[in-house]
Short mmCIF file of C-alpha atoms in Angstrom, two decimals:
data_model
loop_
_atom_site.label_atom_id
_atom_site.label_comp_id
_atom_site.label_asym_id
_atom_site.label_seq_id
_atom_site.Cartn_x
_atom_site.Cartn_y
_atom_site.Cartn_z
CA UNK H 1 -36.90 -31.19 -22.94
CA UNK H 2 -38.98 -28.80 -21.34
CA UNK H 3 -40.33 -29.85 -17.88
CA UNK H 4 -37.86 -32.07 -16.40
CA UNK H 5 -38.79 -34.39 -13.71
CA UNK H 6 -36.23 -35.11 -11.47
CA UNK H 7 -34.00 -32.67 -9.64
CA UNK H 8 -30.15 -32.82 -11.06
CA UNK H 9 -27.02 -33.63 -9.62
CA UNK H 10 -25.46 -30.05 -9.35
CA UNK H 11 -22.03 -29.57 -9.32
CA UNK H 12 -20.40 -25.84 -8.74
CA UNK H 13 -16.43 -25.82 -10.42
CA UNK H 14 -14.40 -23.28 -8.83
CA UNK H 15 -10.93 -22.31 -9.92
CA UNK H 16 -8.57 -21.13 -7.21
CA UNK H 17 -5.08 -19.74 -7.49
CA UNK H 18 -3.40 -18.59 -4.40
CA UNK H 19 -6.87 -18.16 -3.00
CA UNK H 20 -5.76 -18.65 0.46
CA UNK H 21 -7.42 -15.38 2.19
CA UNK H 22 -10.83 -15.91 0.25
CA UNK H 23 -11.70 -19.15 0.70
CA UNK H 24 -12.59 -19.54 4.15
CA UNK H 25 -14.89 -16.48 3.34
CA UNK H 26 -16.66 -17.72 0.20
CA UNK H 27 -16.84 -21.36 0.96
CA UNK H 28 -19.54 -21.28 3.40
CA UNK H 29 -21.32 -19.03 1.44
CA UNK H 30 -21.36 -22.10 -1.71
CA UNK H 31 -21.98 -24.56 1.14
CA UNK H 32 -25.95 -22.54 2.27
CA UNK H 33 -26.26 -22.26 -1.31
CA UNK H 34 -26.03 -25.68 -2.51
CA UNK H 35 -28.06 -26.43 1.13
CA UNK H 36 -30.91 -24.26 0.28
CA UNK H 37 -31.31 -25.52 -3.61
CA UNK H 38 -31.55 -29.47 -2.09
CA UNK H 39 -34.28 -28.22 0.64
CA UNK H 40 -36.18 -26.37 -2.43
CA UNK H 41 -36.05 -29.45 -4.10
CA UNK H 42 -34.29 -27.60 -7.10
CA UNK H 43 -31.28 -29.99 -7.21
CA UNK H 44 -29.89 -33.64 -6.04
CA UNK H 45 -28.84 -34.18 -2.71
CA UNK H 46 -25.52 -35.86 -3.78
CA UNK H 47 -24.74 -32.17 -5.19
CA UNK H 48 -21.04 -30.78 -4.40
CA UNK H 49 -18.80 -27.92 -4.70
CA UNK H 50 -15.51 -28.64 -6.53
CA UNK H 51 -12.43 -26.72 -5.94
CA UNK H 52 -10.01 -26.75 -8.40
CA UNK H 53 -6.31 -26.05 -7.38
CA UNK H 54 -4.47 -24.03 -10.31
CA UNK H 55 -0.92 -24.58 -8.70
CA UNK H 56 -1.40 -22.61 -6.33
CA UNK H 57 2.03 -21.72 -4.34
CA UNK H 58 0.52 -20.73 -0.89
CA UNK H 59 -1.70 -23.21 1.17
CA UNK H 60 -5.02 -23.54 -0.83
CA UNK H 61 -4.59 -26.87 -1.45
CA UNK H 62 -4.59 -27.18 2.26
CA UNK H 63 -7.31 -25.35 2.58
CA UNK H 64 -9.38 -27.39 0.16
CA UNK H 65 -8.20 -30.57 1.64
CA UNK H 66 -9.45 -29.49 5.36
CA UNK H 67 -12.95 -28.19 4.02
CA UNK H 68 -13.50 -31.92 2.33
CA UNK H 69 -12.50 -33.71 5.71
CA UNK H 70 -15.31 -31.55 7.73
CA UNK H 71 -18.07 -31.70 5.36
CA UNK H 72 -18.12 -34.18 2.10
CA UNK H 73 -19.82 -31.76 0.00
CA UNK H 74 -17.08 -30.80 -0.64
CA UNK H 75 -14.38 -32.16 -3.33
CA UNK H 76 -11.12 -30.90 -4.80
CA UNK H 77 -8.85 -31.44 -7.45
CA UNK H 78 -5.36 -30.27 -7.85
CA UNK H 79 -3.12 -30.15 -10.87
CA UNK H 80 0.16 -30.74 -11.98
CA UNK H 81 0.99 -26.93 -12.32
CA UNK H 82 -0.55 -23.92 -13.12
CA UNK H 83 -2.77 -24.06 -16.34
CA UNK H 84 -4.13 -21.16 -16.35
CA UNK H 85 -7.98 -20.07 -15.42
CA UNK H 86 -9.31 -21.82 -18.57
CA UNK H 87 -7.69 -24.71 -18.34
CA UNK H 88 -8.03 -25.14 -14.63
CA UNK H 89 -11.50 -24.25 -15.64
CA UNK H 90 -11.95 -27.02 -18.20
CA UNK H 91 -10.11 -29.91 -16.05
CA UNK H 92 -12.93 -28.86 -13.31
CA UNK H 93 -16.12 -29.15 -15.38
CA UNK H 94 -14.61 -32.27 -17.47
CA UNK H 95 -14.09 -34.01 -14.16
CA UNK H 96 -17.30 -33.10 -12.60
CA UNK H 97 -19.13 -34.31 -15.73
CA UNK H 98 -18.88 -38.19 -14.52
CA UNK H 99 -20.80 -37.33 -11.59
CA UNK H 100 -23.47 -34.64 -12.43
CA UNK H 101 -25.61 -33.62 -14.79
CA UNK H 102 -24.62 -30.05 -15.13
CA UNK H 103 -22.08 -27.80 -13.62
CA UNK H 104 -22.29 -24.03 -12.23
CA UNK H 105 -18.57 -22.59 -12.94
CA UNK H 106 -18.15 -19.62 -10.67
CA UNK H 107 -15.16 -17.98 -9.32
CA UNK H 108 -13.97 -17.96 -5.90
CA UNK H 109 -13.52 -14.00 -5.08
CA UNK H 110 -17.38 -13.80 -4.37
CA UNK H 111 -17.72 -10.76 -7.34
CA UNK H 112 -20.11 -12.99 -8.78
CA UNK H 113 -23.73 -13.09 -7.75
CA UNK H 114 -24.13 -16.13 -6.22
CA UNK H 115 -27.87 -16.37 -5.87
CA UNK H 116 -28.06 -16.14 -9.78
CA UNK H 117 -27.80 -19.97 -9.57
CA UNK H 118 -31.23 -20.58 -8.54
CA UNK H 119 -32.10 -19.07 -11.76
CA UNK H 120 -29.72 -20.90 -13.40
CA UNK H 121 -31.24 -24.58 -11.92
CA UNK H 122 -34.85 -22.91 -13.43
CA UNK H 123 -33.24 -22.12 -16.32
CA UNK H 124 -32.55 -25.82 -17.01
CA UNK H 125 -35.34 -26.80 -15.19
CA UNK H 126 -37.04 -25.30 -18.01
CA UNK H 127 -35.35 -26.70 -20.59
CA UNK H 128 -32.29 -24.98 -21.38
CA UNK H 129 -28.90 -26.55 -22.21
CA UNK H 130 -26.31 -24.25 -21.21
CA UNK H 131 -27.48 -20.90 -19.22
CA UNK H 132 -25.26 -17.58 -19.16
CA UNK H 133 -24.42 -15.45 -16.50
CA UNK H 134 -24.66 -11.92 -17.63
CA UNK H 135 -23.36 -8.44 -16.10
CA UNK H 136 -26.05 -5.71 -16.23
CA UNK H 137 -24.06 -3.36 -14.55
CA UNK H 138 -19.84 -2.95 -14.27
CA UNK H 139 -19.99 -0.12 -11.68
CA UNK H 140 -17.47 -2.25 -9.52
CA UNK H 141 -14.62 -1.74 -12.65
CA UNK H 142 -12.34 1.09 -13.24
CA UNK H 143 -13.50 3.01 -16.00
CA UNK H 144 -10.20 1.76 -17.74
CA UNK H 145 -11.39 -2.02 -18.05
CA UNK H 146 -15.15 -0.93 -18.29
CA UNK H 147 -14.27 0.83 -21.37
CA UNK H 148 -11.54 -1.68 -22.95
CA UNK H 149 -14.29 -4.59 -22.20
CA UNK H 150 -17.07 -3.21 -23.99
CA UNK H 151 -14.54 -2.37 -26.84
CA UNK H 152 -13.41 -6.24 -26.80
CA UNK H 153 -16.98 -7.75 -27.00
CA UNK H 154 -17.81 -5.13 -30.32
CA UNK H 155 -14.21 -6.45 -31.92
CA UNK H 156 -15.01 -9.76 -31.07
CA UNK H 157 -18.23 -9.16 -33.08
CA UNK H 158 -16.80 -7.60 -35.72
CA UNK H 159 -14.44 -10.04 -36.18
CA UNK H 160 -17.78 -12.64 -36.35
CA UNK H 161 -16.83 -14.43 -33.20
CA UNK H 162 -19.81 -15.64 -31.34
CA UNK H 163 -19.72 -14.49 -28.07
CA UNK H 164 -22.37 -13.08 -25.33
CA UNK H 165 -21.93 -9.78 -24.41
CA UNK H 166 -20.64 -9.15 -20.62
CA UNK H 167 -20.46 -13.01 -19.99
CA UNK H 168 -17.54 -13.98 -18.76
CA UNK H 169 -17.07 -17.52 -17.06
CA UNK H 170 -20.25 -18.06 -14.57
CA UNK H 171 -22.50 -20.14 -16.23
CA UNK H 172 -24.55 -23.58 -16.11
CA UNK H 173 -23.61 -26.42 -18.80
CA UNK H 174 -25.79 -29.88 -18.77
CA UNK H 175 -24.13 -32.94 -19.22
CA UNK H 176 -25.08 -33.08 -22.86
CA UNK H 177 -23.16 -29.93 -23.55
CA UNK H 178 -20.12 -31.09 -21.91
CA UNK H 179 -20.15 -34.71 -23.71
CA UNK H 180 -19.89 -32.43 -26.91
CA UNK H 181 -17.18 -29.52 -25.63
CA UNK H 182 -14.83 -32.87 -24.71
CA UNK H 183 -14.63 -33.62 -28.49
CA UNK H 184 -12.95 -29.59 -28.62
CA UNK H 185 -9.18 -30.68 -29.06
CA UNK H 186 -7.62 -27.16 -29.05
CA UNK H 187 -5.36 -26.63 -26.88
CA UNK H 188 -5.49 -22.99 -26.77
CA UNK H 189 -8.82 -22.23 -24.83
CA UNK H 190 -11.21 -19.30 -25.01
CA UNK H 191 -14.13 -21.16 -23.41
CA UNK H 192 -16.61 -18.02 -23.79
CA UNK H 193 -16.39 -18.04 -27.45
CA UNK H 194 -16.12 -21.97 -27.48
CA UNK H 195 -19.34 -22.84 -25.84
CA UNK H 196 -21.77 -21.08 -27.99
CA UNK H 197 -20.09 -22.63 -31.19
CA UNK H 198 -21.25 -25.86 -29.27
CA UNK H 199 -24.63 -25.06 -29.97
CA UNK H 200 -28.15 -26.48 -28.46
CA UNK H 201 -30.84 -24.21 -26.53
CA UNK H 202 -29.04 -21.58 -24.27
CA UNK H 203 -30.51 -18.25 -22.04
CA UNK H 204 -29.15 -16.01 -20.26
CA UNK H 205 -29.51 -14.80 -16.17
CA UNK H 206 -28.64 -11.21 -15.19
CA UNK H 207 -26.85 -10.19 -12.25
CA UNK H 208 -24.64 -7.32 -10.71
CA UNK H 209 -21.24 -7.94 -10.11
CA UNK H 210 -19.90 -6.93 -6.96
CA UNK H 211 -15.84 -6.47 -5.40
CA UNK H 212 -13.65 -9.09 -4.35
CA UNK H 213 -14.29 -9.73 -0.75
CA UNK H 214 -10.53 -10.13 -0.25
CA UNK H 215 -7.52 -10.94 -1.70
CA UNK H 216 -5.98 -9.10 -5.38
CA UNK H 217 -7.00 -9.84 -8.61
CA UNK H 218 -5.26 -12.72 -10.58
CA UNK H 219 -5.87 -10.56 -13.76
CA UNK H 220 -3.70 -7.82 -14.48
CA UNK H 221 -3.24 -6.11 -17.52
CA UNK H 222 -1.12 -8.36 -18.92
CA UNK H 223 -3.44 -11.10 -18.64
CA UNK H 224 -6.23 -9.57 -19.69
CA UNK H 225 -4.68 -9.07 -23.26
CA UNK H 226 -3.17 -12.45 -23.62
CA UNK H 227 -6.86 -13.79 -23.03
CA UNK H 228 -8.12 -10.67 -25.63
CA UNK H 229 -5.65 -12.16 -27.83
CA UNK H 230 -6.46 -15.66 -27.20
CA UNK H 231 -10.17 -14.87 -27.64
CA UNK H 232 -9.69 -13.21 -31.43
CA UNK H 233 -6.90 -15.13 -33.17
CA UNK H 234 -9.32 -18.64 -31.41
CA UNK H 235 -12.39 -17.42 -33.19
CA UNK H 236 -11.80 -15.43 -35.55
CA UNK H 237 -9.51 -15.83 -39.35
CA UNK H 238 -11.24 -12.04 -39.88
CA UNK H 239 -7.33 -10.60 -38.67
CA UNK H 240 -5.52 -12.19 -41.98
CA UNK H 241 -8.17 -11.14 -43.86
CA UNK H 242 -7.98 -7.52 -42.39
CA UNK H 243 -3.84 -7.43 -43.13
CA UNK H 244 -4.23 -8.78 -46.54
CA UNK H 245 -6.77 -6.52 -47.69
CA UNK H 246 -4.33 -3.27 -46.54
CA UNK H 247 -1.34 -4.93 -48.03
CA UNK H 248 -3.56 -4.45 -51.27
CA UNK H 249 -4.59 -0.78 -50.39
CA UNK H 250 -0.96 -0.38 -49.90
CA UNK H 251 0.35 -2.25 -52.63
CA UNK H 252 -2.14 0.04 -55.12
CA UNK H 253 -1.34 2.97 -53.17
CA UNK H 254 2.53 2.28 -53.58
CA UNK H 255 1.83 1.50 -57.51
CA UNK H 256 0.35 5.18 -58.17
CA UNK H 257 3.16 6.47 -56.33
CA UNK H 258 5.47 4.64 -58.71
CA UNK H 259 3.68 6.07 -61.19
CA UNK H 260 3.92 9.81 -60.05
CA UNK H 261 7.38 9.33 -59.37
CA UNK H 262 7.78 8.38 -63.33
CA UNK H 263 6.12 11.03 -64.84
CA UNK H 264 7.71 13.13 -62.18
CA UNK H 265 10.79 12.44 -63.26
CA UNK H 266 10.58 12.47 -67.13
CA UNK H 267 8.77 16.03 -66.03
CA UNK H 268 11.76 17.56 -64.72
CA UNK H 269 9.63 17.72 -61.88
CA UNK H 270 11.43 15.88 -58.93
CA UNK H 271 12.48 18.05 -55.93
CA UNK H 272 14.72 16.23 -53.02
CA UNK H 273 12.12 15.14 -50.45
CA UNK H 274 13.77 13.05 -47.74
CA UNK H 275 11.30 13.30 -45.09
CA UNK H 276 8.78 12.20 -47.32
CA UNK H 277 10.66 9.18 -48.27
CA UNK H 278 11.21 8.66 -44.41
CA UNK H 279 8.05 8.67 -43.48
CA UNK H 280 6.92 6.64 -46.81
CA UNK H 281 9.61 3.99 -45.42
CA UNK H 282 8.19 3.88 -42.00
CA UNK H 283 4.41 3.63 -42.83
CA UNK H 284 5.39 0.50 -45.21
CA UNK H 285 7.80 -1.12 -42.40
CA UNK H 286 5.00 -0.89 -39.97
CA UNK H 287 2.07 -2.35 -41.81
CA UNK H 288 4.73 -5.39 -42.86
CA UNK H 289 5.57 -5.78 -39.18
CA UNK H 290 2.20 -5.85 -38.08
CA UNK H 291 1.17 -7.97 -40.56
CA UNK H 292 4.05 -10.44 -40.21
CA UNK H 293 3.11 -10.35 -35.78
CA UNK H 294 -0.81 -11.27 -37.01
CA UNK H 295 0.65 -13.68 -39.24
CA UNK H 296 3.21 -15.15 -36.19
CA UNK H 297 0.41 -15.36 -34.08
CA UNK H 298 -1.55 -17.80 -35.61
CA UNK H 299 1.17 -19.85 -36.93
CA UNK H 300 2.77 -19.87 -33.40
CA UNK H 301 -1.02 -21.79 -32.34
CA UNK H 302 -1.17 -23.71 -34.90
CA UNK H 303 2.68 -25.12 -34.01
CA UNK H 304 0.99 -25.55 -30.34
CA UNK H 305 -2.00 -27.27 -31.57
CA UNK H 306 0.38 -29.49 -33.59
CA UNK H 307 1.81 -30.86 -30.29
CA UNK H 308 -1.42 -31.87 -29.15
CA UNK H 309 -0.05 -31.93 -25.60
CA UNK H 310 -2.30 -32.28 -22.32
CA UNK H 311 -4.00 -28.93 -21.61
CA UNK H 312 -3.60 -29.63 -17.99
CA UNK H 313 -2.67 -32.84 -15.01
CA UNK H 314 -4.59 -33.56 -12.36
CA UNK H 315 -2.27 -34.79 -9.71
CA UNK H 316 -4.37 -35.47 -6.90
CA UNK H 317 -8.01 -35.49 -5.57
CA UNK H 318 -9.68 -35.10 -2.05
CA UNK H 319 -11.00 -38.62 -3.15
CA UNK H 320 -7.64 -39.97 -3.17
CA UNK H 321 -6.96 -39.08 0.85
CA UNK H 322 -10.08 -41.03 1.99
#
């Protein structure tokens, strides 16, 4: 595959949610950059930059709509609701896939190195199948979610997920990759650990992450450990394993102390110990109510998964105004 002839049909999928005060900044910036890539002869000229509307309750939509009446490189989808950023996410590069052959998913906030794309085109160019875009440096994060990242990516690999370190969501898929990431049916996505398991020849393109060049963050705390969550209990069956094994530790612990408690007692030995017992009683109803939340967890997916409902709605396109 190495050496391929004709430029590709790019398209870049961008998620928005209530992106109102960053996209009139950013856009232009995608627009140049798709611009440039056609003049180096890097890419198609029926390339485009997709916006994909997450629900969003102030007037991106609008927004999106007015940017594809000035200039048709641009295109937009909205859906139904909000989905979420990986489902928004997947509803982009699924759509885009009819039309291209690959996709650059990037976000809209401008944090993301945007000339990193040229390298991702060569990266293809060159052969490659799907090409990550990797932090080298997170000198723009607090040292709060620089810290709890880097512990995520080691748990991930402990737990034997396959996942690139300090990739999040920019990165370049061929058509071929998404033909074979459509026949994924969950319905709970972690699309940094699902790509990889996807499989054919990948590299990876480094860049430095920089702030948001306005607007907040869509991802507080709280969503941050729903996707940590999402991204273990998805990939990994290493949690059930982890709870049985110290239910047997416990369990043989517990037995000894039977044991003592026995000879103990026919030893005239006992002395009243109710803290002990406390604290005995406590250590054993944590570990079965942790074990029993692991447990929920993935039983609460799998009843999801069983549904098999849509994992998002597109309810309109730019195409549908012309």
């Amino acid at each position: 595959m190495k050496g391929r002839k004709n430029p590709p049909v790019l398209y870049i999928v961008i998620p928005c949610y209530n992106e109102e005060a960053v996209l009139p900044l950013t856009a232009p910036s995608f627009e140049q950059k798709i611009k440039e890539l056609i003049t180096l002869n890097k890419i198609d000229k029926n390339s485009k930059i997709l916006f994909v509307n997450d629900g969003s309750k102030d007037s991106t939509w609008e927004i999106i709509c007015d940017f594809t009446k000035i200039n048709p490189i641009f295109k937009g989808i909205c859906l139904s609701r909000n989905q979420g950023h990986q489902n928004a996410l997947l509803a982009g590069i699924m759509y885009a896939k009819n039309y291209c052959d690959i996709t650059v998913s990037i976000d809209c906030d401008g944090q993301d190195d945007i000339n990193a794309i040229n390298q991702m085109v060569d990266g293809y160019l060159d052969g490659a199948e799907i090409v990550y875009g990797v932090r080298n440096r997170r000198k723009t994060d607090s040292f709060f979610k620089r810290v709890s990242a880097q512990c995520f990516y080691k748990l991930l690999n402990v737990m034997g997920a396959q996942t690139v370190y300090n990739h999040a969501d920019y990165r370049l898929l061929s058509s071929l990759v998404l033909k074979h990431l459509e026949d994924f049916k969950e319905v709970n996505l972690y699309l940094r650990g699902m790509i990889p398991l996807v499989g054919f020849k990948s590299t990876c393109v480094y860049y430095e992450r920089t702030r948001r060049v306005a607007g907040k963050s869509h991802y507080p705390l709280g969503k941050m450990l729903s996707l940590a969550i999402n991204g273990i209990t998805n990939l990994s069956v290493k949690p059930i394993r982890i709870i049985t094994t110290i239910g047997i530790i416990v369990a043989l612990i517990s037995f000894l102390g039977i044991i003592w408690s026995v000879i103990s007692r026919l030893t005239s030995n006992t002395v009243a110990g109710w803290a002990s017992l406390t604290a005995i009683l406590c250590f054993l109803g944590g570990v079965q109510l942790t074990s029993l939340g692991v447990i929920g967890e993935y039983i609460g997916k799998i009843y999801l998964e069983t549904k098999a409902r849509p994992k998002y709605i597109i309810s309109e396109t730019t195409d549908d105004q012309e």
